[in-house]
mmCIF file of N, CA and C in Angstrom:
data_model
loop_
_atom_site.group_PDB
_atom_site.id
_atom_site.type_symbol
_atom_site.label_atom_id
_atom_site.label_comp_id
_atom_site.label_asym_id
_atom_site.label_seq_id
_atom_site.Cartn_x
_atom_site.Cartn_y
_atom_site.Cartn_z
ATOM 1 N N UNK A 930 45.880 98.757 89.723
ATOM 2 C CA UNK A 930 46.688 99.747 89.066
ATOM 3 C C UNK A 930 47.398 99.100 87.890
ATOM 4 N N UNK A 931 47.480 99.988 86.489
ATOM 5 C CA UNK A 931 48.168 99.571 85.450
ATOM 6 C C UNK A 931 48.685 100.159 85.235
ATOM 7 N N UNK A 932 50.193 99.162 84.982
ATOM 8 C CA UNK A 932 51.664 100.103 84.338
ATOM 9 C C UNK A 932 51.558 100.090 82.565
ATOM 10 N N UNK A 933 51.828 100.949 82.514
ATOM 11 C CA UNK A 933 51.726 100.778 80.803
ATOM 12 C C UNK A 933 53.486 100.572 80.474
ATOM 13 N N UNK A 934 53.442 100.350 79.270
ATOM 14 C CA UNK A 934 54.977 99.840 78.587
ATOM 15 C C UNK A 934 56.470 100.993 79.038
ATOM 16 N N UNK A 935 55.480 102.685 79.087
ATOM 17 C CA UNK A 935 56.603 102.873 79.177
ATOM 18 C C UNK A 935 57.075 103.027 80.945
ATOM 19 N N UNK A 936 56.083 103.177 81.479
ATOM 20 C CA UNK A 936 56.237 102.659 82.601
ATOM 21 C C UNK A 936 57.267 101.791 83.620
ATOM 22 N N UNK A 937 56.858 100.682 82.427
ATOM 23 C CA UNK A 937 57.850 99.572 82.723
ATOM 24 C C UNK A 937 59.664 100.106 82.029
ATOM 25 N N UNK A 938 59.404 100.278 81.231
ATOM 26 C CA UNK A 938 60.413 100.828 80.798
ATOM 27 C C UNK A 938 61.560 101.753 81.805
ATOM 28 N N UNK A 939 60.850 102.791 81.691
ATOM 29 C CA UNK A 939 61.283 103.628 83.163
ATOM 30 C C UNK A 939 61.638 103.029 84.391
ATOM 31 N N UNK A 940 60.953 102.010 84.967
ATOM 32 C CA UNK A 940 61.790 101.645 86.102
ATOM 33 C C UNK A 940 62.769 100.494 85.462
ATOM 34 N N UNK A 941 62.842 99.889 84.805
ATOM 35 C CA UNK A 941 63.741 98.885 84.211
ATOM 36 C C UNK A 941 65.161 99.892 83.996
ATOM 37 N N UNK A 942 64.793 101.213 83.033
ATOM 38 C CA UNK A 942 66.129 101.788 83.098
ATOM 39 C C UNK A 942 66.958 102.421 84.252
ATOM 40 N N UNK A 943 65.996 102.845 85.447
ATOM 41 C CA UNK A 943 66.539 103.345 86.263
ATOM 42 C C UNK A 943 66.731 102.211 86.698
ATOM 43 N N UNK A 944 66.428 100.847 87.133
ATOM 44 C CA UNK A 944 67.286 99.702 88.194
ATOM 45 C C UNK A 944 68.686 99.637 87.055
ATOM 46 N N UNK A 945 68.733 99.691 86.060
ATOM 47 C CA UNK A 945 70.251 99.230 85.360
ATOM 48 C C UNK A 945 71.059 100.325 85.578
ATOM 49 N N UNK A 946 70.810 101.778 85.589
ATOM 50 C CA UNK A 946 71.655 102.929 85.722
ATOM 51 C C UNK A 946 71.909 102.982 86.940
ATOM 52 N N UNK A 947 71.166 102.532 88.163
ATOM 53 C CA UNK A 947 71.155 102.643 89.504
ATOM 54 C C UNK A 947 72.558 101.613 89.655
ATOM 55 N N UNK A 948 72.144 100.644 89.380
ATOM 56 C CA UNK A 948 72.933 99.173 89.796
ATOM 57 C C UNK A 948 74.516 99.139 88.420
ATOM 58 N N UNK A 949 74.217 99.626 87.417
ATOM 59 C CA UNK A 949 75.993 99.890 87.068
ATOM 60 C C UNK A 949 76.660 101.438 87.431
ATOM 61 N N UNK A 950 75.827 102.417 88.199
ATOM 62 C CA UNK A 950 76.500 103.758 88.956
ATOM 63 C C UNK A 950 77.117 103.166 90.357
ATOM 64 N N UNK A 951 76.582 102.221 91.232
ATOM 65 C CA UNK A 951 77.104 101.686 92.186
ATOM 66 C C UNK A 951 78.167 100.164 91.678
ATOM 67 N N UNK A 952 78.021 99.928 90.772
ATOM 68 C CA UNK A 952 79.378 98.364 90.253
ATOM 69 C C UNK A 952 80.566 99.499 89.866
ATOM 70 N N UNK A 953 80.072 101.027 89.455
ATOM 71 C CA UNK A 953 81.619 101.483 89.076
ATOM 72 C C UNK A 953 82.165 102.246 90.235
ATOM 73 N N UNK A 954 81.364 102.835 90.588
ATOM 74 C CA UNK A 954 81.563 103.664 92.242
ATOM 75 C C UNK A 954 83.049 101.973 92.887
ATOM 76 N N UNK A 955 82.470 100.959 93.017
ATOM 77 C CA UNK A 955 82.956 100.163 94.065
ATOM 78 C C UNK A 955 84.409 99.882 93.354
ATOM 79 N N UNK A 956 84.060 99.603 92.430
ATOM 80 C CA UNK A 956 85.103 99.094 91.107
ATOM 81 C C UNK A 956 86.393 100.216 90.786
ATOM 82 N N UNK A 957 86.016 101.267 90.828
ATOM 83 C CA UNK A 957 87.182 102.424 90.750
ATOM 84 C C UNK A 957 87.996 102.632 91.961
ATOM 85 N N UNK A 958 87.351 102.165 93.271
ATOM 86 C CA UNK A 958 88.378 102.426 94.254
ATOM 87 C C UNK A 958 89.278 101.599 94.010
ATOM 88 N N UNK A 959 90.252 102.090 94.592
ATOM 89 C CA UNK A 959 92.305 101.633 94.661
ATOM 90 C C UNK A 959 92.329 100.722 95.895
ATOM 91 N N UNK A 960 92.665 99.476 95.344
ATOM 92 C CA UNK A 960 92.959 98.217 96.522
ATOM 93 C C UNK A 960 94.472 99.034 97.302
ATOM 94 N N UNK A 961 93.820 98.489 98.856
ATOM 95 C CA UNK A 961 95.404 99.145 99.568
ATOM 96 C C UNK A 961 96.621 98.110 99.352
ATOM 97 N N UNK A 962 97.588 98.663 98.710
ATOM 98 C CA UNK A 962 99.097 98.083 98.981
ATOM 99 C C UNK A 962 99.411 97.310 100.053
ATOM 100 N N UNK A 963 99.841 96.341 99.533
ATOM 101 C CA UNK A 963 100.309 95.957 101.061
ATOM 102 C C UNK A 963 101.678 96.473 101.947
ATOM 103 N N UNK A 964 101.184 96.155 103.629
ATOM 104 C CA UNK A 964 102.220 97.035 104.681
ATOM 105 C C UNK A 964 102.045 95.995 105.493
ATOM 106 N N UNK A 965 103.142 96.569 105.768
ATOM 107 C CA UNK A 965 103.761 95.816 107.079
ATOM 108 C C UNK A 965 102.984 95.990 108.641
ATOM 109 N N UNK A 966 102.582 95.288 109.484
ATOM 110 C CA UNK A 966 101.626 95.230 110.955
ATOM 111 C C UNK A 966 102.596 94.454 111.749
ATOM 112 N N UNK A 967 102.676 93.613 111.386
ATOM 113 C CA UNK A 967 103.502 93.077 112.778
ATOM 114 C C UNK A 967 105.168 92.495 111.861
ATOM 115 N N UNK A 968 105.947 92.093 112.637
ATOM 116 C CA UNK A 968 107.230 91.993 112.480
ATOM 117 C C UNK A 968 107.161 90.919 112.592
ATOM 118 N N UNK A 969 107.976 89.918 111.622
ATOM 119 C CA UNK A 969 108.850 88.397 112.221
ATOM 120 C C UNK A 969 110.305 89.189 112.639
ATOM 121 N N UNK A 970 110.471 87.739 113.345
ATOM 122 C CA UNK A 970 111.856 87.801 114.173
ATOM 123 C C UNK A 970 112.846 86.363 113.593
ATOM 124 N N UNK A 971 112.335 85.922 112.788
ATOM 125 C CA UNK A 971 113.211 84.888 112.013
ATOM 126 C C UNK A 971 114.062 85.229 110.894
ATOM 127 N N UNK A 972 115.086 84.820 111.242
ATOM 128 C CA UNK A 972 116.073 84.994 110.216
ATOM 129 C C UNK A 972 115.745 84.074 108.901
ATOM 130 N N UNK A 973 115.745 85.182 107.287
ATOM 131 C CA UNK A 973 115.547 84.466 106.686
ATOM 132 C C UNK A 973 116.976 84.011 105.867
ATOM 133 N N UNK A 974 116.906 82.943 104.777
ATOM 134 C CA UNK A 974 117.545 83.059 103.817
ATOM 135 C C UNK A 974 117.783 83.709 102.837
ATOM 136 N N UNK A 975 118.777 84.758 102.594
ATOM 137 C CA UNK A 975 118.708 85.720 101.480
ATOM 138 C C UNK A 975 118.963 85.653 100.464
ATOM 139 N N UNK A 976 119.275 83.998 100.288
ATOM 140 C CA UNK A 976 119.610 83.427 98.630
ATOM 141 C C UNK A 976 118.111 83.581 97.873
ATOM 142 N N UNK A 977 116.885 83.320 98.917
ATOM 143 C CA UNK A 977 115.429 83.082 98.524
ATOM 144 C C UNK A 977 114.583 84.177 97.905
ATOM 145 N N UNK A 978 115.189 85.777 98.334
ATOM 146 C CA UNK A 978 114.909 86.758 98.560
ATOM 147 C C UNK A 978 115.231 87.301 97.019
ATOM 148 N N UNK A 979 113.760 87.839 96.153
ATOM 149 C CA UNK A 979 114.029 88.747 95.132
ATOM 150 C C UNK A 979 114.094 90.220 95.234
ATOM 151 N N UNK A 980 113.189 90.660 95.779
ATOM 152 C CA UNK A 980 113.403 92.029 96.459
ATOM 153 C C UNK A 980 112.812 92.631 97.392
ATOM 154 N N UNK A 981 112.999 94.029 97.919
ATOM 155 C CA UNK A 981 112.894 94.507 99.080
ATOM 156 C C UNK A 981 111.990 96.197 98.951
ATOM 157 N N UNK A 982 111.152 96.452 99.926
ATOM 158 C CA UNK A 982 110.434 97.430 99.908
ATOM 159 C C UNK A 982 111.078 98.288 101.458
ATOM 160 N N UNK A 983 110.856 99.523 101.435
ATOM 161 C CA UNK A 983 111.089 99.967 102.647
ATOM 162 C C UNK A 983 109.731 100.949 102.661
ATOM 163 N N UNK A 984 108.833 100.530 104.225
ATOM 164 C CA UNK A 984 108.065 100.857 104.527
ATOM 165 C C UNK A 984 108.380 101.881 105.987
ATOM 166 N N UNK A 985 107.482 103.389 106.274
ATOM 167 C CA UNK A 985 107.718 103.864 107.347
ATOM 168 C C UNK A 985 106.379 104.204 107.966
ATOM 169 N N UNK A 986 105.285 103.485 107.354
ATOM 170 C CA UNK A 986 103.617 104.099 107.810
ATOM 171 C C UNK A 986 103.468 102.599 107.895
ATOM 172 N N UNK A 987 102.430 101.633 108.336
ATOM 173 C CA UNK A 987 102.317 102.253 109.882
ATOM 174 C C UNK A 987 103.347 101.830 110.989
ATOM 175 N N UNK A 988 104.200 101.182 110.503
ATOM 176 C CA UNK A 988 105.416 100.806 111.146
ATOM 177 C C UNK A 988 106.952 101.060 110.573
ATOM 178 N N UNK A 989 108.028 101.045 111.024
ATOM 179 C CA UNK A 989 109.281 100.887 109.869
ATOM 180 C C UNK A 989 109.404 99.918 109.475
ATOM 181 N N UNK A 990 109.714 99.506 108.567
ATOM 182 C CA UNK A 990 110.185 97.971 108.332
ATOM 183 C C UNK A 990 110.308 97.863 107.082
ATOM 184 N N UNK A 991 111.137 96.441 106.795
ATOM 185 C CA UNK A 991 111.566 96.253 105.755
ATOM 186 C C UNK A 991 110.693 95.038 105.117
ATOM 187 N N UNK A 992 110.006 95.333 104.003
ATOM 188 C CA UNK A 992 109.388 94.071 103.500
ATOM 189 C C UNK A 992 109.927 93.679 102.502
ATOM 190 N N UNK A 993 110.690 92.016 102.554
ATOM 191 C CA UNK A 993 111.481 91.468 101.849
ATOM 192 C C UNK A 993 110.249 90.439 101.110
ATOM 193 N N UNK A 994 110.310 90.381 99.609
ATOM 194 C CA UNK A 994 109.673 89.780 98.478
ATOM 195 C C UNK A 994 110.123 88.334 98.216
ATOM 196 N N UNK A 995 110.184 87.047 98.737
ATOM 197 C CA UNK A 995 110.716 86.612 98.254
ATOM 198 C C UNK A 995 110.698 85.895 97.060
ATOM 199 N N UNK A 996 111.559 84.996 95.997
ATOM 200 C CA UNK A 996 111.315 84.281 94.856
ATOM 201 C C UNK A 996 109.543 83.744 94.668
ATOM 202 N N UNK A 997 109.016 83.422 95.336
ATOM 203 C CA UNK A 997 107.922 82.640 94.906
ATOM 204 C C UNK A 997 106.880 83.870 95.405
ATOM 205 N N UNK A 998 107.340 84.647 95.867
ATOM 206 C CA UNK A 998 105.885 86.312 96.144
ATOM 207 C C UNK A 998 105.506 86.430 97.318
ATOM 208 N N UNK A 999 106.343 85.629 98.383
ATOM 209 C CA UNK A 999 105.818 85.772 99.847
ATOM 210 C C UNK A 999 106.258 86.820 100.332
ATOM 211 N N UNK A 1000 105.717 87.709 100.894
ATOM 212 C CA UNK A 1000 105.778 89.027 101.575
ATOM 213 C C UNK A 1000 105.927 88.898 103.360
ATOM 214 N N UNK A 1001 107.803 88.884 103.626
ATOM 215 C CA UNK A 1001 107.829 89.115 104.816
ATOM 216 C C UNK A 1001 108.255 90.451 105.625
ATOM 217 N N UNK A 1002 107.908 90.418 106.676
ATOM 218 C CA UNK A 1002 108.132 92.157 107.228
ATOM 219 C C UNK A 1002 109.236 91.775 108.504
ATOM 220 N N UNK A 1003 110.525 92.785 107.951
ATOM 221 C CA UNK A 1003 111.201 92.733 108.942
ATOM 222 C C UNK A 1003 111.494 93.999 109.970
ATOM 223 N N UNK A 1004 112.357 93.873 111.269
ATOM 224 C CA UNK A 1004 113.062 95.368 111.687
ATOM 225 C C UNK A 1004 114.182 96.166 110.902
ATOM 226 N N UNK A 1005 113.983 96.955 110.216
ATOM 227 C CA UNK A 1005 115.316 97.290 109.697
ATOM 228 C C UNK A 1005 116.540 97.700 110.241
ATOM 229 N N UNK A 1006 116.540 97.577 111.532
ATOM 230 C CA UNK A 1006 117.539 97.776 112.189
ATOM 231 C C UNK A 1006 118.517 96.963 112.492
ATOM 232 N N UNK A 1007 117.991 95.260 112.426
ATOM 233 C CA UNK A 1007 118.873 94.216 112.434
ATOM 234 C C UNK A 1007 120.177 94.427 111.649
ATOM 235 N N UNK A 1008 121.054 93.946 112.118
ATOM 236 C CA UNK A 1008 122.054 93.136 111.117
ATOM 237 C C UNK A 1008 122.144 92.926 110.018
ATOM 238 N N UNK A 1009 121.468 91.347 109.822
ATOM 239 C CA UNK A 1009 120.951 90.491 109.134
ATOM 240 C C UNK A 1009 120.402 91.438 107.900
ATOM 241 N N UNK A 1010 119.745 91.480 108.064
ATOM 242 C CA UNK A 1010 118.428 92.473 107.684
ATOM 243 C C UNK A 1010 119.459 93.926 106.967
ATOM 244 N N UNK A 1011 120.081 94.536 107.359
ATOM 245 C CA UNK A 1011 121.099 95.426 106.738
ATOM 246 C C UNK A 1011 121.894 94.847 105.482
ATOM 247 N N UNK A 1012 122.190 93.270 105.631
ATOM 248 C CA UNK A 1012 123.257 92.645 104.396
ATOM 249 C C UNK A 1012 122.670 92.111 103.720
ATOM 250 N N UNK A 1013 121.664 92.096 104.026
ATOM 251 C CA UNK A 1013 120.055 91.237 103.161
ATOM 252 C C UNK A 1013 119.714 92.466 101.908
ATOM 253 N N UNK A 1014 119.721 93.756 102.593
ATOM 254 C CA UNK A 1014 119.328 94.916 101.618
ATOM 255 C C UNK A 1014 120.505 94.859 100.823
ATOM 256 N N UNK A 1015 122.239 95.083 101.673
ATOM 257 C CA UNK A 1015 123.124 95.414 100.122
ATOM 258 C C UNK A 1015 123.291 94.070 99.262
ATOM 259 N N UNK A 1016 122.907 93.024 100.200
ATOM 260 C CA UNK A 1016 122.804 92.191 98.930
ATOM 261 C C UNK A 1016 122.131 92.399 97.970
ATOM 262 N N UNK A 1017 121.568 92.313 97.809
ATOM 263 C CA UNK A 1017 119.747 92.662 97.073
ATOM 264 C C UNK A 1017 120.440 93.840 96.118
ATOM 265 N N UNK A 1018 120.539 94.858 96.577
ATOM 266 C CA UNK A 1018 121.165 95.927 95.835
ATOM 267 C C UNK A 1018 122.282 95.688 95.328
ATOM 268 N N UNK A 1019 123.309 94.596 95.374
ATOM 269 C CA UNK A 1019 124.641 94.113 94.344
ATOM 270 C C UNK A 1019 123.970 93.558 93.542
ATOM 271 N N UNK A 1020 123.259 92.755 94.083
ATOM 272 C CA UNK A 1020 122.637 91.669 92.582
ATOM 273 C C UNK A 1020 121.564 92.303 91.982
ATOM 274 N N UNK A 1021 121.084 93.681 92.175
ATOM 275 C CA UNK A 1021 119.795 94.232 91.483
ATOM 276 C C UNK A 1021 121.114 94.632 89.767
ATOM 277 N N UNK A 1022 120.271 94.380 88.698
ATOM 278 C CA UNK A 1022 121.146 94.794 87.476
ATOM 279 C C UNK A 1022 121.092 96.181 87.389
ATOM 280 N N UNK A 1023 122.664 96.661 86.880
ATOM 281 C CA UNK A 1023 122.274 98.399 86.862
ATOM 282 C C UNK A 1023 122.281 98.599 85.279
ATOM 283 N N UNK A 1024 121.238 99.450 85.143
ATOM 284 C CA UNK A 1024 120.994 99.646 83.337
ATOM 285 C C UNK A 1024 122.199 99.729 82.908
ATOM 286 N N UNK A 1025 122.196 99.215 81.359
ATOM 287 C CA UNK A 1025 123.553 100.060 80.843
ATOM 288 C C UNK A 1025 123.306 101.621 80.018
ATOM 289 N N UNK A 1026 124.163 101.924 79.992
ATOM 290 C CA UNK A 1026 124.096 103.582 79.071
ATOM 291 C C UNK A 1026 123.644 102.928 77.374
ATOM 292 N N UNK A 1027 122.846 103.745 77.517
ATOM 293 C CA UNK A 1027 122.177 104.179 75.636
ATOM 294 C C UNK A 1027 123.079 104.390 75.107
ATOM 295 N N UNK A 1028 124.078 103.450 74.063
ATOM 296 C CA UNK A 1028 125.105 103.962 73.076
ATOM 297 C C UNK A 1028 124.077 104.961 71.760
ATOM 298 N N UNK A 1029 124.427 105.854 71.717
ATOM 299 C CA UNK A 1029 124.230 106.617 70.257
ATOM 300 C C UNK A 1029 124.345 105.870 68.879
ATOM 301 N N UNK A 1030 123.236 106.253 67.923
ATOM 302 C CA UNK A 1030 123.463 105.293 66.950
ATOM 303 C C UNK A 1030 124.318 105.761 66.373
ATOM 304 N N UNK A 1031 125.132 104.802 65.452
ATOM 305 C CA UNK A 1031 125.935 105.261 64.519
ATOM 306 C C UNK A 1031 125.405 105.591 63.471
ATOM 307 N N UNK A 1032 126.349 106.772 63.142
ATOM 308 C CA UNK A 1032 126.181 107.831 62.186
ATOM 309 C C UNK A 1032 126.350 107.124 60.751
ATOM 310 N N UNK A 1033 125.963 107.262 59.405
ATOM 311 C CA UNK A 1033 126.082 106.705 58.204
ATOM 312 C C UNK A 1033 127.280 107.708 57.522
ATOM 313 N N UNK A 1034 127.784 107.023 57.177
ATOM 314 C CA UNK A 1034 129.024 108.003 56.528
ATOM 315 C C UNK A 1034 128.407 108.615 55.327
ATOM 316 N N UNK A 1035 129.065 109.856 55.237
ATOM 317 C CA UNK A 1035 127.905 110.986 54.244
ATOM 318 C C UNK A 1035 128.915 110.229 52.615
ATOM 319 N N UNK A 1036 128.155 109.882 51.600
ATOM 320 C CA UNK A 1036 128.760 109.915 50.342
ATOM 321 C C UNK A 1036 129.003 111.097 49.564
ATOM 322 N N UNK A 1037 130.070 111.165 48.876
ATOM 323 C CA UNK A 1037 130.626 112.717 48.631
ATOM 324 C C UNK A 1037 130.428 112.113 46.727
#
């Protein structure tokens, strides 16, 4: 059996349309967020701690961020864990207000 050129052609274009319809199919799905599964029970340091997520699927908990990007999951019901959040929230900066520009004085 002989393939002639366009032949070849034809299956050459369908393996590339085949094979970049499935690289974007895979490529467009949304990586899952990360959540919280199991709980530590160690108290951390909250000087270390940049910020805090509150998670209620598939568990409650509090996932504290710390300085260098480590992602720990706590109970939010602790203590600890309660002064850890208003800390976090004193030292988060609160915007300041948009001053209005000043006006140019009209020349008469």
């Amino acid at each position: 059996m002989k393939l002639h050129a366009a032949d070849i052609l034809v299956i050459f274009w369908l393996g590339i349309l085949t094979v970049s319809t499935v690289k974007g199919s895979v490529a467009s799905q949304i990586a899952p967020r990360s959540s919280c599964v199991d709980l530590s029970t160690q108290q951390l340091d909250i000087r270390n701690l940049a910020k805090y997520e509150m998670q209620h699927i598939p568990v409650k908990a509090v996932m504290f961020i710390t300085r260098r990007g480590i992602k720990i999951c706590m109970q939010p019901d602790l203590k600890w864990v309660q002064n850890a959040i208003k800390f976090l929230d004193k030292r988060r900066p609160t915007p300041k207000p948009k001053s209005k520009p000043k006006s140019k004085p009209k020349g008469n």
